[in-house]
Short mmCIF file of C-alpha atoms in Angstrom, two decimals:
data_model
loop_
_atom_site.label_atom_id
_atom_site.label_comp_id
_atom_site.label_asym_id
_atom_site.label_seq_id
_atom_site.Cartn_x
_atom_site.Cartn_y
_atom_site.Cartn_z
CA GLN A 1 -17.79 -12.80 10.23
CA MET A 2 -14.30 -13.52 8.93
CA ARG A 3 -11.54 -11.10 9.93
CA THR A 4 -8.51 -10.31 7.83
CA PRO A 5 -5.12 -11.33 9.30
CA TYR A 6 -4.36 -7.64 9.80
CA VAL A 7 -7.42 -7.09 11.97
CA ALA A 8 -6.65 -10.24 13.96
CA CYS A 9 -3.07 -9.02 14.55
CA ILE A 10 -4.18 -5.56 15.66
CA LYS A 11 -6.77 -6.96 18.05
CA SER A 12 -4.17 -9.41 19.41
CA GLY A 13 -1.87 -6.53 20.33
CA PHE A 14 0.84 -7.19 17.76
CA PRO A 15 2.92 -4.14 16.83
CA PRO A 16 2.50 -2.68 13.32
CA LEU A 17 4.29 -4.64 10.59
CA ILE A 18 7.34 -2.99 9.04
CA LEU A 19 8.87 -4.44 5.88
CA ALA A 20 12.54 -3.50 5.78
CA SER A 21 13.03 -4.69 2.23
CA SER A 22 12.71 -3.25 -1.25
CA SER A 23 11.61 -6.65 -2.59
CA THR A 24 8.46 -6.24 -4.66
CA ALA A 25 7.78 -9.97 -4.26
CA ARG A 26 7.69 -9.62 -0.46
CA GLN A 27 5.44 -6.57 -0.74
CA GLN A 28 3.06 -8.48 -3.00
CA LEU A 29 2.96 -11.50 -0.66
CA LEU A 30 2.04 -9.34 2.32
CA ALA A 31 -0.56 -7.41 0.35
CA GLN A 32 -2.12 -10.61 -1.05
CA ALA A 33 -2.32 -11.97 2.50
CA GLY A 34 -4.36 -8.92 3.44
CA LEU A 35 -1.67 -7.51 5.73
CA LYS A 36 -1.05 -3.80 6.00
CA PHE A 37 2.56 -2.78 6.41
CA THR A 38 4.92 0.14 6.30
CA LEU A 39 7.86 -0.02 3.92
CA GLU A 40 11.16 1.12 5.44
CA LYS A 41 14.06 0.02 3.29
CA ALA A 42 17.00 -1.24 5.34
CA GLN A 43 20.02 1.07 5.23
CA ILE A 44 22.56 -1.74 5.64
CA ASP A 45 24.40 -4.17 3.39
CA GLU A 46 22.75 -7.44 4.39
CA ARG A 47 25.05 -9.50 2.17
CA ALA A 48 28.16 -8.11 3.88
CA LEU A 49 26.74 -8.96 7.31
CA GLU A 50 25.73 -12.41 6.12
CA ASP A 51 29.16 -13.07 4.57
CA ASP A 52 30.92 -11.94 7.75
CA ALA A 53 28.72 -14.17 9.91
CA LYS A 54 29.39 -17.16 7.66
CA LYS A 55 33.12 -16.39 7.63
CA ASN A 56 33.03 -16.57 11.44
CA GLN A 57 31.17 -19.90 11.15
CA LEU A 58 28.05 -18.73 12.92
CA PRO A 59 25.13 -21.19 12.68
CA LEU A 60 22.32 -20.17 10.32
CA SER A 61 20.09 -19.32 13.28
CA GLU A 62 22.69 -16.78 14.44
CA VAL A 63 23.06 -15.36 10.92
CA SER A 64 19.33 -14.58 10.86
CA LEU A 65 19.57 -12.93 14.28
CA VAL A 66 22.45 -10.74 13.07
CA LEU A 67 20.39 -9.70 10.03
CA ALA A 68 17.33 -8.97 12.19
CA ARG A 69 19.20 -6.40 14.25
#
């Protein structure tokens, strides 16, 4: 019996998936993959954080960490 990715994640002990984006494309990708998620739109200006990180010459890996917080 084939399990959906969502069931596999739940049984593996992964925390529930939260999409902090209002992107309909991202919502569709997750839904098409069979993943259940909660939508919680981020209350921050990601572009401002990204611009500030780039201005301070942070490597791209650090920029993504700043955005993930």
